[in-house]
Coordinates of C-alpha atoms and ligand atoms in Angstrom, one line a residue:
M1 CA 88.5 96.3 89.8
S2 CA 91.2 98.0 91.8
Y3 CA 94.1 96.7 93.9
V4 CA 94.0 96.6 97.7
I5 CA 96.8 96.8 100.3
T6 CA 96.5 94.2 103.1
Q7 CA 97.9 93.5 106.5
N8 CA 101.5 92.7 105.6
C9 CA 102.2 96.3 104.5
C10 CA 105.4 97.6 106.2
N11 CA 105.2 101.2 104.8
D12 CA 108.3 101.0 102.7
A13 CA 106.6 102.9 99.9
S14 CA 108.0 100.8 97.1
C15 CA 104.5 100.8 95.6
V16 CA 104.2 104.6 95.7
V17 CA 107.2 105.1 93.4
V18 CA 106.0 102.8 90.6
C19 CA 102.3 103.7 90.6
P20 CA 101.7 105.5 87.2
V21 CA 98.7 107.5 88.5
G22 CA 99.8 108.3 92.0
C23 CA 96.9 106.7 93.7
I24 CA 98.7 105.3 96.8
H25 CA 98.7 107.5 99.9
P26 CA 100.0 108.8 102.1
T27 CA 103.3 109.2 100.2
P28 CA 106.6 109.8 102.0
D29 CA 106.2 113.5 101.1
E30 CA 102.8 113.8 102.7
P31 CA 102.4 114.8 106.4
G32 CA 100.5 111.6 107.4
F33 CA 103.2 109.2 106.2
G34 CA 105.2 109.1 109.5
T35 CA 102.1 108.0 111.5
A36 CA 100.3 106.0 108.9
E37 CA 99.4 102.4 110.0
M38 CA 99.7 101.3 106.4
L39 CA 99.3 102.8 102.9
Y40 CA 96.0 102.8 101.0
I41 CA 95.1 102.6 97.3
D42 CA 92.4 104.9 96.1
P43 CA 89.9 102.5 94.4
D44 CA 88.4 105.3 92.2
T45 CA 91.8 106.3 90.6
C46 CA 93.6 102.9 90.4
I47 CA 93.9 101.7 86.8
D48 CA 94.6 98.1 87.7
C49 CA 98.0 98.0 86.1
G50 CA 99.4 95.7 88.9
A51 CA 102.8 97.6 89.0
C52 CA 102.5 98.1 92.8
A53 CA 101.8 94.4 93.4
D54 CA 105.0 93.5 91.5
A55 CA 107.0 96.1 93.5
C56 CA 105.7 95.1 97.0
P57 CA 108.5 93.2 98.8
V58 CA 106.0 91.5 101.2
D59 CA 103.2 90.6 98.8
A60 CA 100.7 92.8 100.6
I61 CA 98.9 94.0 97.5
L62 CA 96.1 92.0 95.9
P63 CA 93.5 92.7 93.1
D64 CA 90.2 93.1 94.8
N65 CA 88.7 90.1 93.0
K66 CA 91.3 87.9 94.7
L67 CA 90.5 89.0 98.3
N68 CA 89.1 86.3 100.6
A69 CA 86.3 87.1 103.0
D70 CA 88.7 88.2 105.8
D71 CA 90.6 90.5 103.4
Q72 CA 87.5 92.5 102.4
W73 CA 88.0 94.5 105.6
Y74 CA 91.2 96.0 104.1
R75 CA 89.2 97.2 101.0
D76 CA 86.7 98.8 103.4
T77 CA 89.5 100.3 105.4
S78 CA 91.0 101.9 102.2
A79 CA 87.6 103.3 101.2
A80 CA 87.3 104.8 104.7
Y81 CA 90.7 106.3 104.4
Y82 CA 89.7 108.1 101.2
Q83 CA 86.4 109.2 102.7
D84 CA 88.4 110.8 105.6
N85 CA 91.0 112.2 103.2
P86 CA 88.9 113.1 100.1
Q87 CA 91.4 115.5 98.5
P88 CA 94.9 114.1 98.9
P89 CA 97.6 116.6 97.7
A90 CA 97.9 116.7 93.9
W91 CA 100.2 114.0 92.7
Q92 CA 103.5 115.2 91.2
P93 CA 105.4 112.8 88.9
R94 CA 108.6 111.8 90.6
T95 CA 111.8 113.0 89.2
P96 CA 114.3 110.2 88.6
P97 CA 116.7 109.9 91.5
S98 CA 120.0 111.8 91.0
V99 CA 123.3 110.0 90.9
V100 CA 126.3 111.5 92.7
R101 CA 129.6 111.8 90.9
V102 CA 132.2 110.1 93.0
S103 CA 136.0 110.6 92.5
A104 CA 138.1 107.8 91.0
D105 CA 139.3 106.9 94.6
G106 CA 135.8 106.2 95.6
L107 CA 133.7 107.1 98.6
R108 CA 134.0 104.7 101.5
V109 CA 131.2 104.4 104.0
A110 CA 131.0 102.2 107.1
V111 CA 127.5 101.1 108.2
V112 CA 127.1 99.8 111.7
G113 CA 124.3 97.3 112.0
S114 CA 122.7 95.1 109.4
G115 CA 119.0 95.6 110.3
A116 CA 116.5 97.3 108.1
A117 CA 117.9 100.8 108.5
G118 CA 121.5 99.7 107.8
Y119 CA 120.5 97.8 104.7
Y120 CA 118.2 100.6 103.4
A121 CA 121.2 103.0 103.9
A122 CA 123.5 100.6 102.0
K123 CA 121.0 100.1 99.2
E124 CA 120.7 103.9 98.8
L125 CA 124.5 104.4 98.9
L126 CA 125.2 101.6 96.4
R127 CA 123.0 103.2 93.8
H128 CA 125.8 105.7 93.3
P129 CA 128.7 104.2 91.3
G130 CA 132.0 104.6 93.2
V131 CA 130.5 104.3 96.6
H132 CA 131.9 101.4 98.7
V133 CA 130.1 100.1 101.8
D134 CA 131.5 98.2 104.7
M135 CA 128.7 96.9 106.9
Y136 CA 129.6 95.7 110.4
E137 CA 127.2 93.4 112.4
R138 CA 127.9 92.0 115.8
L139 CA 125.9 88.8 115.2
A140 CA 126.8 86.0 113.0
V141 CA 123.6 86.5 110.9
P142 CA 122.5 89.7 109.2
H143 CA 119.1 91.5 109.1
G144 CA 118.6 92.5 112.8
L145 CA 115.0 92.5 113.9
I146 CA 113.7 91.3 110.5
R147 CA 115.4 88.0 111.5
Y148 CA 115.2 88.1 115.3
G149 CA 112.1 90.4 116.0
V150 CA 109.4 89.8 113.4
A151 CA 107.2 87.0 114.7
P152 CA 107.7 83.6 113.0
D153 CA 104.0 83.4 111.9
H154 CA 104.6 86.5 109.7
P155 CA 106.9 85.0 107.1
A156 CA 105.8 87.5 104.4
T157 CA 107.1 90.3 106.6
K158 CA 110.4 88.5 107.1
S159 CA 110.7 88.1 103.4
V160 CA 111.3 91.9 103.1
A161 CA 115.0 91.0 103.5
S162 CA 115.0 89.4 100.1
Q163 CA 115.1 92.9 98.5
F164 CA 118.6 93.5 100.0
R165 CA 120.4 91.9 97.1
W166 CA 122.9 93.7 94.9
T167 CA 123.7 93.7 91.2
P168 CA 127.1 92.2 90.4
G169 CA 128.5 95.7 90.1
Q170 CA 127.2 96.7 93.5
Q171 CA 128.3 93.4 95.0
K172 CA 132.0 94.3 94.4
R173 CA 131.5 97.5 96.4
F174 CA 129.8 95.9 99.4
Q175 CA 131.4 94.0 102.2
L176 CA 129.5 92.5 105.1
H177 CA 131.6 91.9 108.3
L178 CA 129.7 89.5 110.6
G179 CA 130.7 89.0 114.2
V180 CA 132.2 92.4 114.6
E181 CA 130.8 94.6 117.4
V182 CA 131.6 98.2 117.0
G183 CA 132.8 99.6 120.3
A184 CA 134.2 96.2 121.4
H185 CA 136.2 94.7 118.4
V186 CA 136.6 97.9 116.5
S187 CA 136.3 101.5 117.6
H188 CA 134.6 104.6 116.2
D189 CA 138.0 106.1 115.6
D190 CA 139.1 102.9 113.6
L191 CA 136.0 103.3 111.4
L192 CA 136.7 107.0 110.8
R193 CA 140.3 106.3 109.9
D194 CA 139.2 103.7 107.3
H195 CA 136.2 105.5 105.8
H196 CA 135.1 108.9 104.7
A197 CA 132.0 108.5 106.8
V198 CA 130.2 106.2 109.3
I199 CA 126.5 105.6 109.5
Y200 CA 125.3 104.2 112.9
A201 CA 122.3 101.9 112.4
H202 CA 122.6 99.7 115.4
G203 CA 119.0 99.8 116.5
A204 CA 117.6 99.7 120.0
G205 CA 118.5 96.3 121.5
G206 CA 117.9 97.3 125.2
E207 CA 114.6 97.4 127.1
R208 CA 112.7 100.2 128.9
R209 CA 112.0 99.3 132.5
L210 CA 108.8 99.7 134.4
G211 CA 110.5 101.1 137.5
I212 CA 108.1 99.4 140.0
P213 CA 108.7 97.1 143.0
G214 CA 109.2 93.4 142.1
E215 CA 110.4 94.1 138.6
D216 CA 113.5 91.9 139.0
L217 CA 111.7 88.8 140.3
P218 CA 112.0 85.7 138.1
G219 CA 108.9 85.5 135.9
V220 CA 109.3 89.1 134.6
V221 CA 110.7 88.9 131.1
G222 CA 111.5 91.7 128.7
A223 CA 109.9 91.6 125.2
M224 CA 113.2 91.7 123.4
S225 CA 114.3 88.6 125.4
F226 CA 111.1 86.7 124.8
V227 CA 110.9 87.4 121.0
G228 CA 114.7 86.6 120.8
W229 CA 113.9 83.3 122.5
Y230 CA 111.2 82.2 120.1
N231 CA 113.3 83.6 117.1
G232 CA 116.5 81.8 118.1
H233 CA 118.5 84.9 118.9
P234 CA 121.9 83.7 120.3
D235 CA 121.7 86.0 123.3
H236 CA 118.3 84.6 124.3
V237 CA 118.0 80.9 123.3
G238 CA 118.5 79.8 126.9
L239 CA 115.7 81.9 128.3
A240 CA 113.3 79.0 129.4
P241 CA 110.3 81.1 130.5
D242 CA 107.8 79.4 132.8
L243 CA 104.7 78.7 130.8
S244 CA 103.1 76.4 133.3
G245 CA 100.5 78.9 134.6
R246 CA 97.1 79.5 133.0
R247 CA 97.6 83.3 132.6
A248 CA 100.3 85.5 131.2
V249 CA 100.2 89.3 131.5
V250 CA 101.7 91.6 128.9
I251 CA 102.5 95.2 129.9
G252 CA 102.2 97.6 127.0
N253 CA 99.9 97.3 124.0
G254 CA 101.8 98.1 120.9
N255 CA 102.2 95.6 118.0
V256 CA 105.0 93.8 119.8
A257 CA 102.6 93.1 122.7
L258 CA 100.1 91.7 120.2
D259 CA 102.9 89.5 118.8
L260 CA 103.7 88.2 122.2
A261 CA 100.1 87.4 123.1
R262 CA 99.5 85.8 119.7
I263 CA 102.5 83.5 119.9
L264 CA 101.6 82.5 123.5
S265 CA 98.1 81.7 122.3
A266 CA 99.0 80.0 119.1
D267 CA 98.3 76.5 118.1
P268 CA 101.8 74.9 118.2
D269 CA 101.0 72.8 115.2
A270 CA 100.3 76.0 113.2
L271 CA 103.8 77.3 114.3
A272 CA 105.6 74.1 113.5
D273 CA 105.9 75.0 109.8
T274 CA 107.5 78.4 110.6
D275 CA 111.1 79.2 111.5
I276 CA 110.3 79.4 115.2
A277 CA 113.2 78.1 117.4
K278 CA 112.7 74.5 118.3
P279 CA 113.1 74.9 122.1
A280 CA 110.4 77.6 122.0
L281 CA 108.1 75.4 120.0
D282 CA 108.6 72.5 122.4
A283 CA 107.9 74.8 125.4
L284 CA 104.8 76.1 123.7
R285 CA 103.6 72.6 123.2
R286 CA 103.8 72.0 127.0
S287 CA 102.4 75.5 127.8
G288 CA 99.4 75.7 130.2
I289 CA 98.6 79.3 129.2
D290 CA 95.0 79.8 128.0
E291 CA 94.6 83.6 128.8
V292 CA 96.9 86.5 128.0
V293 CA 95.9 89.9 129.5
I294 CA 97.3 92.9 127.7
V295 CA 97.5 96.0 129.9
G296 CA 97.6 99.4 128.2
R297 CA 98.2 102.7 129.8
R298 CA 96.1 104.7 127.4
G299 CA 92.5 104.5 126.4
P300 CA 91.3 102.3 123.4
E301 CA 91.3 105.3 121.0
H302 CA 95.0 105.9 121.7
A303 CA 96.1 102.3 122.0
A304 CA 99.5 101.8 120.5
F305 CA 98.7 98.7 118.4
T306 CA 97.7 99.3 114.7
T307 CA 94.2 98.5 113.5
P308 CA 95.3 96.0 110.8
E309 CA 97.4 94.0 113.4
L310 CA 94.4 93.9 115.8
Y311 CA 92.1 92.9 113.0
A312 CA 94.4 90.0 112.0
L313 CA 94.4 88.8 115.6
T314 CA 90.6 88.6 115.5
R315 CA 90.7 86.2 112.5
I316 CA 92.6 83.4 114.3
P317 CA 90.5 80.3 114.8
G318 CA 90.1 79.1 118.4
L319 CA 91.0 82.5 119.8
D320 CA 88.7 85.1 121.4
V321 CA 89.8 88.7 121.7
I322 CA 87.9 90.1 124.7
V323 CA 87.1 93.7 125.3
D324 CA 84.9 95.2 128.0
P325 CA 82.1 97.2 126.4
A326 CA 82.3 99.8 129.2
E327 CA 85.9 100.6 128.2
V328 CA 85.2 101.5 124.6
P329 CA 84.2 105.1 124.2
S330 CA 81.8 106.4 121.6
G331 CA 83.5 108.0 118.6
E332 CA 84.4 107.2 115.0
G333 CA 87.2 105.4 113.4
R334 CA 88.2 101.9 112.2
K335 CA 90.0 101.1 115.5
L336 CA 87.0 102.0 117.7
D337 CA 84.6 100.3 115.3
L338 CA 86.6 97.1 115.6
L339 CA 86.9 97.3 119.4
R340 CA 83.1 97.8 119.6
D341 CA 82.6 94.7 117.4
L342 CA 84.8 92.7 119.7
A343 CA 83.1 94.1 122.9
A344 CA 79.8 92.9 121.5
K345 CA 80.9 89.3 120.9
A346 CA 80.3 86.6 123.4
P347 CA 83.4 84.4 124.1
T348 CA 83.3 80.8 122.8
P349 CA 83.7 78.2 125.5
G350 CA 87.0 76.3 125.2
N351 CA 88.7 79.0 123.2
K352 CA 91.9 80.7 124.3
R353 CA 91.5 84.3 125.2
I354 CA 93.4 87.5 124.7
V355 CA 92.0 90.2 127.0
L356 CA 92.6 93.8 126.1
R357 CA 92.6 96.2 129.2
F358 CA 92.9 99.9 128.9
N359 CA 93.6 103.0 131.1
L360 CA 95.7 100.9 133.5
S361 CA 99.3 100.8 134.5
P362 CA 101.2 98.3 136.7
A363 CA 101.7 99.4 140.3
E364 CA 103.6 96.5 141.8
I365 CA 104.8 93.0 140.9
V366 CA 103.9 90.6 143.6
G367 CA 105.8 87.5 144.8
A368 CA 108.3 86.3 147.4
D369 CA 110.9 84.4 145.3
V370 CA 109.1 84.4 142.0
V371 CA 106.2 86.3 140.4
T372 CA 102.8 85.3 141.6
G373 CA 100.8 88.3 140.4
I374 CA 100.7 91.9 139.4
R375 CA 98.8 94.8 141.1
L376 CA 97.4 97.3 138.7
S377 CA 96.8 101.1 139.2
N378 CA 93.1 100.5 140.1
G379 CA 94.1 98.2 142.9
E380 CA 93.2 95.0 141.1
L381 CA 95.4 91.9 141.5
L382 CA 96.0 89.7 138.5
E383 CA 97.4 86.3 139.4
T384 CA 100.1 85.2 137.1
G385 CA 103.5 83.6 136.9
L386 CA 104.6 85.3 133.7
I387 CA 104.8 89.0 133.1
L388 CA 106.1 90.2 129.7
R389 CA 107.3 93.8 129.7
S390 CA 106.7 95.5 126.3
I391 CA 106.9 99.2 126.8
G392 CA 109.6 100.1 124.3
F393 CA 113.3 99.6 123.6
R394 CA 116.5 101.6 124.2
G395 CA 119.5 102.1 122.0
S396 CA 123.0 101.9 123.5
A397 CA 125.9 104.3 123.4
I398 CA 129.1 103.6 121.5
D399 CA 132.3 105.2 122.8
G400 CA 133.2 108.4 121.0
V401 CA 129.7 108.8 119.4
P402 CA 127.3 111.5 120.8
F403 CA 124.4 109.9 122.7
D404 CA 121.3 111.3 124.5
P405 CA 120.7 109.0 127.5
D406 CA 117.2 110.4 128.0
T407 CA 115.9 109.3 124.6
A408 CA 118.6 106.6 124.2
T409 CA 119.2 107.8 120.7
I410 CA 122.0 109.4 118.7
P411 CA 120.9 113.1 118.2
T412 CA 121.1 114.2 114.6
V413 CA 119.8 116.9 112.3
D414 CA 118.6 115.2 109.1
G415 CA 120.6 112.1 110.1
R416 CA 123.8 114.1 110.5
V417 CA 125.7 114.1 113.8
V418 CA 128.6 116.0 112.4
P419 CA 130.0 115.8 108.8
G420 CA 131.4 112.2 108.6
V421 CA 129.2 110.8 111.4
Y422 CA 125.5 109.9 110.8
A423 CA 122.7 107.8 112.2
T424 CA 119.5 106.1 110.9
G425 CA 116.8 103.7 112.1
W426 CA 115.8 103.2 115.7
I427 CA 119.1 104.5 117.1
K428 CA 118.2 107.8 115.4
R429 CA 114.4 108.0 115.9
G430 CA 113.9 105.8 119.0
S431 CA 112.0 102.5 118.9
T432 CA 109.1 103.6 116.7
G433 CA 108.1 102.7 113.1
G434 CA 107.9 99.5 111.1
I435 CA 110.5 98.1 108.8
G436 CA 109.6 100.2 105.8
T437 CA 109.7 103.5 107.8
N438 CA 113.5 103.0 108.0
R439 CA 113.8 103.3 104.2
T440 CA 112.7 106.9 104.1
C441 CA 114.8 107.5 107.3
A442 CA 117.9 106.0 105.7
E443 CA 117.4 107.8 102.4
K444 CA 117.3 111.2 104.3
T445 CA 120.5 110.3 106.2
V446 CA 122.3 109.2 103.0
A447 CA 121.2 112.5 101.3
S448 CA 122.9 114.4 104.2
L449 CA 126.1 112.3 103.8
L450 CA 126.3 112.8 100.0
A451 CA 125.7 116.5 100.4
D452 CA 128.7 116.6 102.8
Y453 CA 130.8 114.6 100.3
E454 CA 129.9 116.9 97.4
A455 CA 130.6 120.0 99.5
G456 CA 134.1 118.6 100.4
R457 CA 133.3 118.3 104.1
L458 CA 134.4 114.6 104.5
T459 CA 138.0 113.5 105.3
A460 CA 139.5 110.8 103.1
P461 CA 140.4 107.6 104.9
V462 CA 144.0 107.1 105.9
R463 CA 144.0 103.2 105.8
A464 CA 142.8 100.8 103.2
V465 CA 140.0 98.7 104.8
N466 CA 141.2 95.4 103.3
R467 CA 144.5 95.7 105.2
R468 CA 142.6 95.9 108.4
L469 CA 140.4 92.9 107.6
R470 CA 143.5 90.7 107.4
L471 CA 144.3 91.7 111.0
W472 CA 140.9 90.9 112.6
P473 CA 139.4 87.4 113.0
V474 CA 136.1 88.3 111.5
R475 CA 133.7 86.5 109.2
S476 CA 133.3 88.4 106.0
R477 CA 131.1 87.9 103.0
G478 CA 129.8 89.9 100.1
A479 CA 126.0 89.8 100.6
Ligands
FAD501 C1 109.7 92.3 118.4 C2 109.5 93.2 117.2 C3 108.7 92.8 116.2 C4 108.6 93.6 115.1 N1 107.8 93.2 114.1 C5 107.6 94.1 113.0 C6 106.8 93.7 111.9 O1 106.2 92.6 111.9 N2 106.7 94.5 110.9 C7 107.3 95.7 110.8 O2 107.2 96.5 109.8 N3 108.2 96.1 111.8 C8 108.3 95.3 112.9 N4 109.2 95.7 113.9 C9 109.9 97.0 113.8 C10 111.2 96.8 113.0 O3 111.8 95.6 113.4 C11 112.1 98.0 113.2 O4 111.5 99.1 112.5 C12 113.5 97.8 112.6 O5 114.0 96.6 112.9 C13 114.5 98.9 113.0 O6 115.6 98.7 112.3 P1 117.1 99.1 112.8 O7 118.0 98.7 111.6 O8 117.1 100.4 113.3 O9 117.4 98.1 114.0 P2 117.6 96.5 114.1 O10 116.8 95.8 113.2 O11 117.6 96.2 115.5 O12 119.1 96.3 113.6 C14 120.2 96.7 114.3 C15 121.4 95.8 114.1 O13 122.6 96.3 114.6 C16 123.3 95.3 115.3 N5 124.2 95.9 116.3 C17 123.8 96.4 117.5 N6 124.9 96.9 118.1 C18 125.9 96.7 117.3 C19 127.3 97.1 117.4 N7 127.8 97.7 118.4 N8 128.1 96.7 116.3 C20 127.6 96.1 115.2 N9 126.3 95.7 115.1 C21 125.5 96.1 116.1 C22 122.2 94.4 115.8 O14 122.7 93.1 116.1 C23 121.2 94.4 114.7 O15 121.5 93.4 113.7 C24 109.3 94.9 115.1 C25 110.1 95.2 116.1 C26 110.2 94.4 117.2 C27 111.1 94.8 118.4
SF4_502 S1 97.4 98.7 90.3 FE1 98.6 100.3 89.2 S2 97.3 102.1 89.3 FE2 96.5 100.7 90.8 S3 97.5 101.3 92.7 FE3 98.7 99.7 91.8 S4 100.3 100.8 90.6 FE4 98.7 102.3 91.0
SF4_503 S1 104.9 97.0 101.9 FE1 105.6 98.7 100.7 S2 105.2 98.2 98.6 FE2 103.9 96.8 99.9 S3 102.0 97.9 100.1 FE3 103.2 98.5 101.9 S4 104.2 100.4 101.2 FE4 103.4 99.4 99.4

């Protein structure tokens, strides 16, 4: 027997640290980690101790004798990974993480944003006794895209937030300030005055645009708005998209595009037990959409969605995933194998359909007052009343903090902007990487911050943060 990692994996590498024989790859120290679709257990080396399964925050790891028929695919995928990577770098036992000596006055850090990156940064900071963290979140509820982005039919992924709990000792050193927008209610200079350092982790809440005629017509909806609508995000609850047509078109083919297509095609009864927003569930019950076309700029071998997410889509009862055989090139790899299998399947009459199209980009959105169709780069016109734009997200600038408008990120070297100012997560890297990727990212940023503290490069705060809290009408709580 061995253990197997399945679809829910969000690459946070919690399992890597606890595995006594180092048989989970790629590790964060290995070159393939940043681009890995998920992590894989080497079945020949695994000693079945189960430590990884206990450590996994999203219950992605199962013993192979508990896999159901659908999950066998993940076992084969792991085996294929170790066939392609037969000699992973020799495993080095990990040295216990060091603890920084903090002076009696403490080290005060402000973290801006309570998404995955902000919480991983706080978690890493609170490991060091004497470090105090003030986390600022513009919304009334923490956890960013874990709460408002991850699709409601992925509850195991949402449960990753449950690891952000503190020991009683850490709890006394952590303060969460909800409803405080940095840049509006409190400035960068305020935070610097009150803390030794500020970590920006405010994500990428804006949308990249297509830049084609017709993009502003009613009926074109950004992915962030649409997922915010079905997840009950306060900025998007009133969206009311028109679902009366038979076809929706999604531009972009990353995992978010698959989420959009899956939710649009889902059986509303299957969504009813999730935390989907009620107005969205009611609208989906009335929806006429039975086909979602996903249009991707690149060819199938370079499609942005991950293979496990595509595989999961193919296991949904009552749903066909349609691929044109002529579009799938020859070549090896799990993604192409899966696409070839799909291309060989005949659609089932009466099923809903998700159609994957490749090597195409949108040329023009058509319609007088509302969207009636979209013209593609090959001249083809797809009739539709709903176009979802899912081509990536953009971070936003905060006054006084360096910002690169081209990449819509805060430029850093190892997470450091200058001593005292840092960034992590999507505002540092751009909108790529799953939840767990932000853990390694945040740990690197915190390492830079602590190195600056130990080298005496940080300026002590001039105001006590509690005094300021009495002045501002903010909600504040400890976890
Ligand atoms: C639709 C969608 C679905 C996804 N699904 C998955 C999935 O299933 N699995 C997976 O592994 N990854 C998924 N991801 C990726 C994952 O969500 C990101 O890797 C992660 O959320 C990035 O974390 P972050 O902390 O940088 O940003 P965010 O999670 O966006 O957190 C940023 C936080 O900062 C707050 N904020 C913004 N501006 C300010 C300000 N000025 N002051 C104070 N607070 C502010 C925001 O309200 C937010 O709470 C998904 C992403 C999207 C967009
Ligand atoms: S079961 Fe034990 S040996 Fe096997 S991968 Fe998990 S932690 Fe490693
Ligand atoms: S989610 Fe984390 S702990 Fe679970 S399998 Fe993936 S990398 Fe390992």
